[in-house]
C-alpha cells in the first residue's frame, strides 16, 4: 500500500528481534514494535518507519540517494532494543512525496527536512545514523544543531565533495539548466518485470547489492502497473546533490560538530580510496576524530552498502557505540 495516496493510514506490526550480546551469552528473542508513520509537509508527506516504542532515546536514520528506509530493514533488528529507531524516506524516495517540480533539489533544503522531522517528534536530544548522502545530511545537521545531537554515526561517508570557488557559479548554472530541462522533457516511465526491477536495484549501481538486500528497497519504491512495475523514486535524484561549498567552508562546518562520532568505512568502497588519494578527506577525517575524544573510526570488510549486504558485521560496532560511549557535550 502506498502511503502517498493514503495519508491517513498507519500500520502497526511486530518484528522478531534478536538482541546481540557478548560472546558466551545467548541471543534473546524479543518482539519489536514497528510502525509506519507519516509527517505532513506543504508538498505532501514524509514517510518514516519507526522501530520500538517512543519512550526510548531516539535514533534518526537516513539513507543514501536513490534508496529508502528499507536499506536498514536488515540492520535495525540486530541493534539494541533500548532505543527508538526512526528510519526516514527522504523526499522523492520510498513512500515520501516528491519535492515540487520547478525548484532545485538543494542539499541544505534536505538538511532542513531533518529538522522538520525532529520538530514533528518534539525531540530535545537525539542520535543520528546515516549512510552515504544521508550521512552527509546528518553531518551538516549535527554541525548546525549542535545542542540537539547526542551522537553521530556515519556509514561509509566522510564529507560531501567540495566545489572549487571558481566552479560555484558553474555549479549553480548547471543546476538551473537541469531544472528547466526536467520541466521541458515529459518524464518517460519505464516498466519492468519484478526480476528486472530487482536486477536494476541490485546490480546496476557502483556498489552491488545482494538480491535479498535489494528486495527490501523494492518494497518501498515499486508501483505495480498490470503485470509490470515502475519505480516511484524521483528521477531528478539521479543528479548529484551536494552543497556548493569550498573545501575551506566544509571543513569549518565539520569543526562545529561537538558530539562523539562513529565513522564506519568499508574497505571496498570509493570513500576508502578517497582517503588515500585526497588531502581534503584525510583532513576532514582528522577533524572528526579531534572534535571529541570519544569519536571512533572503524574500518571493515565490505562495499559501500555493507549495512544492507552484511548488517551482522556493523551491528555489534553500532551497538557498542550506542551503549558504551557517553556524550560529553
mmCIF file of C-alpha atoms in Angstrom:
data_model
loop_
_atom_site.group_PDB
_atom_site.id
_atom_site.type_symbol
_atom_site.label_atom_id
_atom_site.label_comp_id
_atom_site.label_asym_id
_atom_site.label_seq_id
_atom_site.Cartn_x
_atom_site.Cartn_y
_atom_site.Cartn_z
ATOM 1 C CA UNK A 1 0.000 0.000 0.000
ATOM 2 C CA UNK A 2 1.399 3.370 -0.988
ATOM 3 C CA UNK A 3 1.104 5.982 1.762
ATOM 4 C CA UNK A 4 1.358 8.798 -0.761
ATOM 5 C CA UNK A 5 -2.257 8.089 -1.623
ATOM 6 C CA UNK A 6 -3.495 7.001 1.806
ATOM 7 C CA UNK A 7 -2.010 9.605 4.183
ATOM 8 C CA UNK A 8 -4.475 8.809 6.968
ATOM 9 C CA UNK A 9 -3.354 5.197 7.337
ATOM 10 C CA UNK A 10 -0.899 3.930 9.915
ATOM 11 C CA UNK A 11 0.102 0.294 10.185
ATOM 12 C CA UNK A 12 1.356 -1.358 13.364
ATOM 13 C CA UNK A 13 3.009 -4.756 13.330
ATOM 14 C CA UNK A 14 5.585 -6.726 15.251
ATOM 15 C CA UNK A 15 9.038 -7.718 14.075
ATOM 16 C CA UNK A 16 11.014 -10.549 15.627
ATOM 17 C CA UNK A 17 14.159 -9.091 17.174
ATOM 18 C CA UNK A 18 17.307 -10.858 18.345
ATOM 19 C CA UNK A 19 19.342 -8.929 20.886
ATOM 20 C CA UNK A 20 23.113 -9.090 20.355
ATOM 21 C CA UNK A 21 25.102 -9.986 23.443
ATOM 22 C CA UNK A 22 28.809 -10.505 24.025
ATOM 23 C CA UNK A 23 30.186 -13.964 23.362
ATOM 24 C CA UNK A 24 29.048 -16.512 25.897
ATOM 25 C CA UNK A 25 25.508 -15.179 26.280
ATOM 26 C CA UNK A 26 22.575 -16.500 24.305
ATOM 27 C CA UNK A 27 20.568 -14.469 21.831
ATOM 28 C CA UNK A 28 17.271 -13.424 23.359
ATOM 29 C CA UNK A 29 14.216 -13.393 21.108
ATOM 30 C CA UNK A 30 12.053 -10.294 21.526
ATOM 31 C CA UNK A 31 9.114 -8.658 19.808
ATOM 32 C CA UNK A 32 9.936 -5.346 18.133
ATOM 33 C CA UNK A 33 7.018 -2.986 17.510
ATOM 34 C CA UNK A 34 7.240 -1.468 14.022
ATOM 35 C CA UNK A 35 5.050 1.408 12.841
ATOM 36 C CA UNK A 36 4.707 3.217 9.537
ATOM 37 C CA UNK A 37 4.056 6.895 10.213
ATOM 38 C CA UNK A 38 3.636 9.960 8.042
ATOM 39 C CA UNK A 39 4.639 13.566 8.611
ATOM 40 C CA UNK A 40 2.508 16.143 6.760
ATOM 41 C CA UNK A 41 4.527 18.687 4.761
ATOM 42 C CA UNK A 42 3.362 21.507 2.442
ATOM 43 C CA UNK A 43 4.017 19.410 -0.695
ATOM 44 C CA UNK A 44 2.645 16.086 0.641
ATOM 45 C CA UNK A 45 4.129 13.728 3.225
ATOM 46 C CA UNK A 46 7.405 12.412 4.583
ATOM 47 C CA UNK A 47 7.142 8.722 5.402
ATOM 48 C CA UNK A 48 9.050 7.184 8.315
ATOM 49 C CA UNK A 49 9.325 3.672 9.673
ATOM 50 C CA UNK A 50 9.568 3.500 13.464
ATOM 51 C CA UNK A 51 11.013 0.606 15.425
ATOM 52 C CA UNK A 52 10.354 0.071 19.154
ATOM 53 C CA UNK A 53 8.434 2.457 21.416
ATOM 54 C CA UNK A 54 8.848 6.215 21.585
ATOM 55 C CA UNK A 55 9.713 6.296 25.297
ATOM 56 C CA UNK A 56 13.272 5.257 24.367
ATOM 57 C CA UNK A 57 16.079 7.578 23.256
ATOM 58 C CA UNK A 58 15.536 8.375 19.542
ATOM 59 C CA UNK A 59 17.925 7.363 16.775
ATOM 60 C CA UNK A 60 17.087 9.058 13.473
ATOM 61 C CA UNK A 61 18.262 7.023 10.468
ATOM 62 C CA UNK A 62 18.722 8.417 6.949
ATOM 63 C CA UNK A 63 19.508 6.516 3.748
ATOM 64 C CA UNK A 64 21.566 7.408 0.684
ATOM 65 C CA UNK A 65 20.455 8.750 -2.698
ATOM 66 C CA UNK A 66 18.118 6.559 -4.773
ATOM 67 C CA UNK A 67 17.485 4.290 -1.783
ATOM 68 C CA UNK A 68 14.923 4.413 1.035
ATOM 69 C CA UNK A 69 14.410 3.385 4.644
ATOM 70 C CA UNK A 70 14.205 -0.251 3.539
ATOM 71 C CA UNK A 71 18.005 -0.130 3.333
ATOM 72 C CA UNK A 72 18.014 -0.536 7.130
ATOM 73 C CA UNK A 73 15.382 -3.262 7.479
ATOM 74 C CA UNK A 74 18.105 -5.887 7.835
ATOM 75 C CA UNK A 75 20.265 -3.848 10.223
ATOM 76 C CA UNK A 76 17.824 -2.401 12.754
ATOM 77 C CA UNK A 77 16.559 -5.784 14.052
ATOM 78 C CA UNK A 78 20.170 -6.567 15.028
ATOM 79 C CA UNK A 79 20.523 -3.420 17.137
ATOM 80 C CA UNK A 80 19.766 -2.914 20.816
ATOM 81 C CA UNK A 81 16.113 -2.605 21.776
ATOM 82 C CA UNK A 82 16.992 0.197 24.205
ATOM 83 C CA UNK A 83 16.453 2.820 21.506
ATOM 84 C CA UNK A 84 13.640 4.190 19.357
ATOM 85 C CA UNK A 85 14.736 3.910 15.719
ATOM 86 C CA UNK A 86 13.077 6.159 13.145
ATOM 87 C CA UNK A 87 14.143 5.433 9.557
ATOM 88 C CA UNK A 88 13.230 8.127 7.046
ATOM 89 C CA UNK A 89 12.200 8.032 3.404
ATOM 90 C CA UNK A 90 13.751 11.278 2.186
ATOM 91 C CA UNK A 91 11.575 13.412 -0.127
ATOM 92 C CA UNK A 92 11.473 11.826 -3.568
ATOM 93 C CA UNK A 93 12.341 8.409 -2.145
ATOM 94 C CA UNK A 94 10.357 5.435 -0.915
ATOM 95 C CA UNK A 95 6.848 6.365 0.185
ATOM 96 C CA UNK A 96 7.572 10.080 0.657
ATOM 97 C CA UNK A 97 6.235 12.743 -1.686
ATOM 98 C CA UNK A 98 8.488 14.291 -4.307
ATOM 99 C CA UNK A 99 9.586 17.887 -3.948
ATOM 100 C CA UNK A 100 7.539 20.090 -6.314
ATOM 101 C CA UNK A 101 8.732 20.453 -9.887
ATOM 102 C CA UNK A 102 10.487 23.689 -10.695
ATOM 103 C CA UNK A 103 12.538 24.026 -7.514
ATOM 104 C CA UNK A 104 16.163 22.894 -7.212
ATOM 105 C CA UNK A 105 16.949 19.801 -5.181
ATOM 106 C CA UNK A 106 19.194 21.741 -2.847
ATOM 107 C CA UNK A 107 21.433 19.955 -0.345
ATOM 108 C CA UNK A 108 20.671 22.295 2.554
ATOM 109 C CA UNK A 109 16.946 22.057 1.865
ATOM 110 C CA UNK A 110 17.261 18.321 2.520
ATOM 111 C CA UNK A 111 19.088 19.168 5.765
ATOM 112 C CA UNK A 112 16.168 21.386 6.806
ATOM 113 C CA UNK A 113 13.819 18.417 6.410
ATOM 114 C CA UNK A 114 15.781 16.646 9.134
ATOM 115 C CA UNK A 115 14.863 19.467 11.491
ATOM 116 C CA UNK A 116 11.265 19.242 10.290
ATOM 117 C CA UNK A 117 11.212 15.591 11.392
ATOM 118 C CA UNK A 118 12.888 16.389 14.720
ATOM 119 C CA UNK A 119 10.327 19.133 15.364
ATOM 120 C CA UNK A 120 7.460 16.813 14.465
ATOM 121 C CA UNK A 121 8.525 14.302 17.118
ATOM 122 C CA UNK A 122 9.409 17.114 19.563
ATOM 123 C CA UNK A 123 12.790 15.604 20.346
ATOM 124 C CA UNK A 124 15.106 17.635 22.542
ATOM 125 C CA UNK A 125 18.132 15.366 22.029
ATOM 126 C CA UNK A 126 18.725 12.515 19.608
ATOM 127 C CA UNK A 127 21.312 10.287 17.992
ATOM 128 C CA UNK A 128 21.847 10.318 14.226
ATOM 129 C CA UNK A 129 22.751 7.419 11.931
ATOM 130 C CA UNK A 130 23.228 7.913 8.207
ATOM 131 C CA UNK A 131 24.650 6.208 5.156
ATOM 132 C CA UNK A 132 26.288 7.944 2.185
ATOM 133 C CA UNK A 133 24.212 11.014 1.191
ATOM 134 C CA UNK A 134 22.139 10.555 4.337
ATOM 135 C CA UNK A 135 25.321 10.668 6.417
ATOM 136 C CA UNK A 136 26.335 13.912 4.699
ATOM 137 C CA UNK A 137 22.973 15.458 5.567
ATOM 138 C CA UNK A 138 23.231 14.375 9.196
ATOM 139 C CA UNK A 139 26.798 15.627 9.418
ATOM 140 C CA UNK A 140 25.649 19.111 8.426
ATOM 141 C CA UNK A 141 22.653 18.835 10.731
ATOM 142 C CA UNK A 142 24.956 17.948 13.634
ATOM 143 C CA UNK A 143 27.130 20.960 12.798
ATOM 144 C CA UNK A 144 24.101 23.264 12.621
ATOM 145 C CA UNK A 145 22.126 21.938 15.601
ATOM 146 C CA UNK A 146 24.937 21.081 17.997
ATOM 147 C CA UNK A 147 22.635 21.396 21.005
ATOM 148 C CA UNK A 148 20.359 18.602 19.796
ATOM 149 C CA UNK A 149 22.737 15.834 18.731
ATOM 150 C CA UNK A 150 23.894 13.259 21.275
ATOM 151 C CA UNK A 151 25.926 11.058 18.914
ATOM 152 C CA UNK A 152 26.563 10.807 15.181
ATOM 153 C CA UNK A 153 27.076 7.558 13.247
ATOM 154 C CA UNK A 154 28.341 7.807 9.665
ATOM 155 C CA UNK A 155 28.366 4.708 7.457
ATOM 156 C CA UNK A 156 30.904 4.940 4.636
ATOM 157 C CA UNK A 157 30.723 8.709 4.267
ATOM 158 C CA UNK A 158 33.231 11.293 5.426
ATOM 159 C CA UNK A 159 32.052 14.511 3.802
ATOM 160 C CA UNK A 160 30.406 15.882 0.657
ATOM 161 C CA UNK A 161 32.845 16.561 -2.152
ATOM 162 C CA UNK A 162 33.771 20.270 -2.150
ATOM 163 C CA UNK A 163 33.285 22.624 -5.076
ATOM 164 C CA UNK A 164 36.205 24.810 -6.136
ATOM 165 C CA UNK A 165 35.493 28.514 -5.659
ATOM 166 C CA UNK A 166 35.857 29.210 -9.380
ATOM 167 C CA UNK A 167 33.329 26.455 -10.172
ATOM 168 C CA UNK A 168 30.496 27.528 -7.856
ATOM 169 C CA UNK A 169 28.724 29.682 -10.439
ATOM 170 C CA UNK A 170 29.058 26.883 -12.981
ATOM 171 C CA UNK A 171 27.553 24.539 -10.389
ATOM 172 C CA UNK A 172 24.509 26.816 -9.999
ATOM 173 C CA UNK A 173 24.211 27.307 -13.750
ATOM 174 C CA UNK A 174 24.102 23.555 -14.318
ATOM 175 C CA UNK A 175 21.579 23.173 -11.529
ATOM 176 C CA UNK A 176 19.295 25.785 -13.099
ATOM 177 C CA UNK A 177 19.584 24.266 -16.557
ATOM 178 C CA UNK A 178 18.738 20.838 -15.187
ATOM 179 C CA UNK A 179 15.560 22.244 -13.608
ATOM 180 C CA UNK A 180 14.428 23.790 -16.888
ATOM 181 C CA UNK A 181 15.292 20.637 -18.808
ATOM 182 C CA UNK A 182 13.281 18.486 -16.412
ATOM 183 C CA UNK A 183 10.258 20.765 -16.928
ATOM 184 C CA UNK A 184 10.552 20.730 -20.712
ATOM 185 C CA UNK A 185 11.016 16.995 -21.075
ATOM 186 C CA UNK A 186 7.988 14.864 -20.403
ATOM 187 C CA UNK A 187 9.096 12.192 -17.982
ATOM 188 C CA UNK A 188 9.219 8.755 -19.558
ATOM 189 C CA UNK A 189 8.171 5.839 -17.384
ATOM 190 C CA UNK A 190 9.991 2.552 -17.891
ATOM 191 C CA UNK A 191 8.224 -0.659 -16.932
ATOM 192 C CA UNK A 192 9.944 -3.789 -15.656
ATOM 193 C CA UNK A 193 9.129 -7.287 -14.580
ATOM 194 C CA UNK A 194 9.823 -7.828 -10.887
ATOM 195 C CA UNK A 195 13.056 -9.689 -11.659
ATOM 196 C CA UNK A 196 14.185 -6.899 -13.978
ATOM 197 C CA UNK A 197 13.454 -4.299 -11.304
ATOM 198 C CA UNK A 198 15.370 -6.370 -8.775
ATOM 199 C CA UNK A 199 18.346 -6.543 -11.132
ATOM 200 C CA UNK A 200 18.211 -2.753 -11.617
ATOM 201 C CA UNK A 201 18.496 -2.148 -7.885
ATOM 202 C CA UNK A 202 20.927 -4.959 -7.087
ATOM 203 C CA UNK A 203 23.368 -4.795 -9.974
ATOM 204 C CA UNK A 204 23.181 -1.539 -11.930
ATOM 205 C CA UNK A 205 24.947 0.562 -9.332
ATOM 206 C CA UNK A 206 28.504 1.284 -8.259
ATOM 207 C CA UNK A 207 28.233 -0.984 -5.209
ATOM 208 C CA UNK A 208 26.383 -4.226 -5.826
ATOM 209 C CA UNK A 209 23.579 -5.340 -3.533
ATOM 210 C CA UNK A 210 22.708 -8.902 -2.671
ATOM 211 C CA UNK A 211 19.263 -9.784 -4.085
ATOM 212 C CA UNK A 212 17.919 -10.421 -0.584
ATOM 213 C CA UNK A 213 19.078 -6.921 0.417
ATOM 214 C CA UNK A 214 17.701 -5.248 -2.710
ATOM 215 C CA UNK A 215 14.237 -6.703 -2.076
ATOM 216 C CA UNK A 216 13.824 -4.511 0.999
ATOM 217 C CA UNK A 217 14.372 -1.404 -1.139
ATOM 218 C CA UNK A 218 11.863 -2.578 -3.741
ATOM 219 C CA UNK A 219 9.137 -2.849 -1.110
ATOM 220 C CA UNK A 220 9.074 0.946 -0.855
ATOM 221 C CA UNK A 221 9.854 2.143 -4.375
ATOM 222 C CA UNK A 222 7.873 -0.033 -6.798
ATOM 223 C CA UNK A 223 4.437 0.667 -8.228
ATOM 224 C CA UNK A 224 2.548 -2.122 -9.958
ATOM 225 C CA UNK A 225 1.105 -1.415 -13.402
ATOM 226 C CA UNK A 226 -0.763 -4.503 -14.562
ATOM 227 C CA UNK A 227 1.833 -7.260 -14.796
ATOM 228 C CA UNK A 228 4.741 -4.798 -14.796
ATOM 229 C CA UNK A 229 6.333 -2.445 -12.275
ATOM 230 C CA UNK A 230 7.717 1.082 -12.350
ATOM 231 C CA UNK A 231 9.946 2.912 -9.899
ATOM 232 C CA UNK A 232 8.455 5.731 -7.828
ATOM 233 C CA UNK A 233 11.792 7.367 -6.955
ATOM 234 C CA UNK A 234 12.067 10.956 -8.220
ATOM 235 C CA UNK A 235 14.138 10.798 -11.425
ATOM 236 C CA UNK A 236 15.740 14.160 -10.551
ATOM 237 C CA UNK A 237 17.531 12.420 -7.675
ATOM 238 C CA UNK A 238 19.897 10.811 -10.185
ATOM 239 C CA UNK A 239 21.784 14.106 -10.442
ATOM 240 C CA UNK A 240 24.490 14.737 -7.864
ATOM 241 C CA UNK A 241 23.190 16.694 -4.877
ATOM 242 C CA UNK A 242 25.827 18.392 -2.774
ATOM 243 C CA UNK A 243 26.432 21.770 -1.141
ATOM 244 C CA UNK A 244 28.012 24.443 -3.321
ATOM 245 C CA UNK A 245 30.776 24.950 -0.780
ATOM 246 C CA UNK A 246 34.535 25.111 -0.995
ATOM 247 C CA UNK A 247 36.789 22.765 0.960
ATOM 248 C CA UNK A 248 37.525 25.528 3.472
ATOM 249 C CA UNK A 249 33.843 26.147 4.191
ATOM 250 C CA UNK A 250 33.045 22.444 4.569
ATOM 251 C CA UNK A 251 35.984 21.980 6.935
ATOM 252 C CA UNK A 252 34.736 24.928 9.003
ATOM 253 C CA UNK A 253 31.312 23.272 9.251
ATOM 254 C CA UNK A 254 32.779 19.930 10.321
ATOM 255 C CA UNK A 255 34.708 21.710 13.080
ATOM 256 C CA UNK A 256 31.362 22.677 14.629
ATOM 257 C CA UNK A 257 30.434 19.049 15.366
ATOM 258 C CA UNK A 258 30.944 18.501 19.098
ATOM 259 C CA UNK A 259 29.328 15.119 19.764
ATOM 260 C CA UNK A 260 31.048 11.702 19.625
ATOM 261 C CA UNK A 261 31.230 10.407 16.052
ATOM 262 C CA UNK A 262 31.413 6.808 14.870
ATOM 263 C CA UNK A 263 32.682 6.569 11.298
ATOM 264 C CA UNK A 264 32.462 3.125 9.699
ATOM 265 C CA UNK A 265 34.457 2.801 6.474
ATOM 266 C CA UNK A 266 34.166 -0.169 4.110
ATOM 267 C CA UNK A 267 37.424 -1.288 2.521
ATOM 268 C CA UNK A 268 35.881 -1.925 -0.907
ATOM 269 C CA UNK A 269 34.339 1.493 -1.499
ATOM 270 C CA UNK A 270 35.077 4.853 -3.056
ATOM 271 C CA UNK A 271 35.302 6.528 0.351
ATOM 272 C CA UNK A 272 38.164 4.258 1.351
ATOM 273 C CA UNK A 273 40.004 5.116 -1.864
ATOM 274 C CA UNK A 274 39.416 8.844 -1.378
ATOM 275 C CA UNK A 275 41.133 8.721 1.996
ATOM 276 C CA UNK A 276 44.324 7.558 0.324
ATOM 277 C CA UNK A 277 44.161 9.998 -2.576
ATOM 278 C CA UNK A 278 42.656 13.223 -1.244
ATOM 279 C CA UNK A 279 44.127 15.548 1.343
ATOM 280 C CA UNK A 280 40.696 17.095 1.876
ATOM 281 C CA UNK A 281 39.054 13.861 3.036
ATOM 282 C CA UNK A 282 42.030 12.997 5.225
ATOM 283 C CA UNK A 283 41.770 16.424 6.867
ATOM 284 C CA UNK A 284 38.021 16.045 7.362
ATOM 285 C CA UNK A 285 38.562 12.660 8.990
ATOM 286 C CA UNK A 286 41.190 14.009 11.378
ATOM 287 C CA UNK A 287 38.905 16.872 12.415
ATOM 288 C CA UNK A 288 36.034 14.479 13.112
ATOM 289 C CA UNK A 289 38.342 12.490 15.384
ATOM 290 C CA UNK A 290 39.762 15.566 17.136
ATOM 291 C CA UNK A 291 36.407 17.217 17.829
ATOM 292 C CA UNK A 292 35.558 14.677 20.523
ATOM 293 C CA UNK A 293 37.894 12.269 22.292
ATOM 294 C CA UNK A 294 35.213 9.550 22.196
ATOM 295 C CA UNK A 295 34.981 9.542 18.401
ATOM 296 C CA UNK A 296 35.954 6.357 16.605
ATOM 297 C CA UNK A 297 36.903 5.308 13.077
ATOM 298 C CA UNK A 298 36.333 1.637 12.278
ATOM 299 C CA UNK A 299 37.446 0.024 9.030
ATOM 300 C CA UNK A 300 35.578 -3.104 7.975
ATOM 301 C CA UNK A 301 35.450 -5.551 5.078
ATOM 302 C CA UNK A 302 32.643 -4.842 2.629
ATOM 303 C CA UNK A 303 31.416 -2.481 -0.056
ATOM 304 C CA UNK A 304 29.592 0.837 0.151
ATOM 305 C CA UNK A 305 26.306 -0.906 1.011
ATOM 306 C CA UNK A 306 27.736 -3.125 3.738
ATOM 307 C CA UNK A 307 24.979 -2.078 6.164
ATOM 308 C CA UNK A 308 22.428 -3.775 3.902
ATOM 309 C CA UNK A 309 24.544 -6.568 2.433
ATOM 310 C CA UNK A 310 26.193 -7.665 5.672
ATOM 311 C CA UNK A 311 24.407 -5.962 8.573
ATOM 312 C CA UNK A 312 25.764 -8.542 11.002
ATOM 313 C CA UNK A 313 29.237 -7.023 10.528
ATOM 314 C CA UNK A 314 28.406 -3.497 11.625
ATOM 315 C CA UNK A 315 25.566 -4.159 14.081
ATOM 316 C CA UNK A 316 27.871 -5.011 17.034
ATOM 317 C CA UNK A 317 30.001 -1.934 16.299
ATOM 318 C CA UNK A 318 26.955 0.330 16.372
ATOM 319 C CA UNK A 319 25.552 -1.369 19.478
ATOM 320 C CA UNK A 320 28.791 -0.825 21.372
ATOM 321 C CA UNK A 321 28.975 2.822 20.350
ATOM 322 C CA UNK A 322 25.361 3.465 21.333
ATOM 323 C CA UNK A 323 25.684 1.826 24.729
ATOM 324 C CA UNK A 324 29.283 2.479 25.774
ATOM 325 C CA UNK A 325 30.179 5.926 24.502
ATOM 326 C CA UNK A 326 28.845 8.731 26.662
ATOM 327 C CA UNK A 327 28.320 12.115 25.102
ATOM 328 C CA UNK A 328 30.385 14.798 26.816
ATOM 329 C CA UNK A 329 28.647 17.624 25.043
#
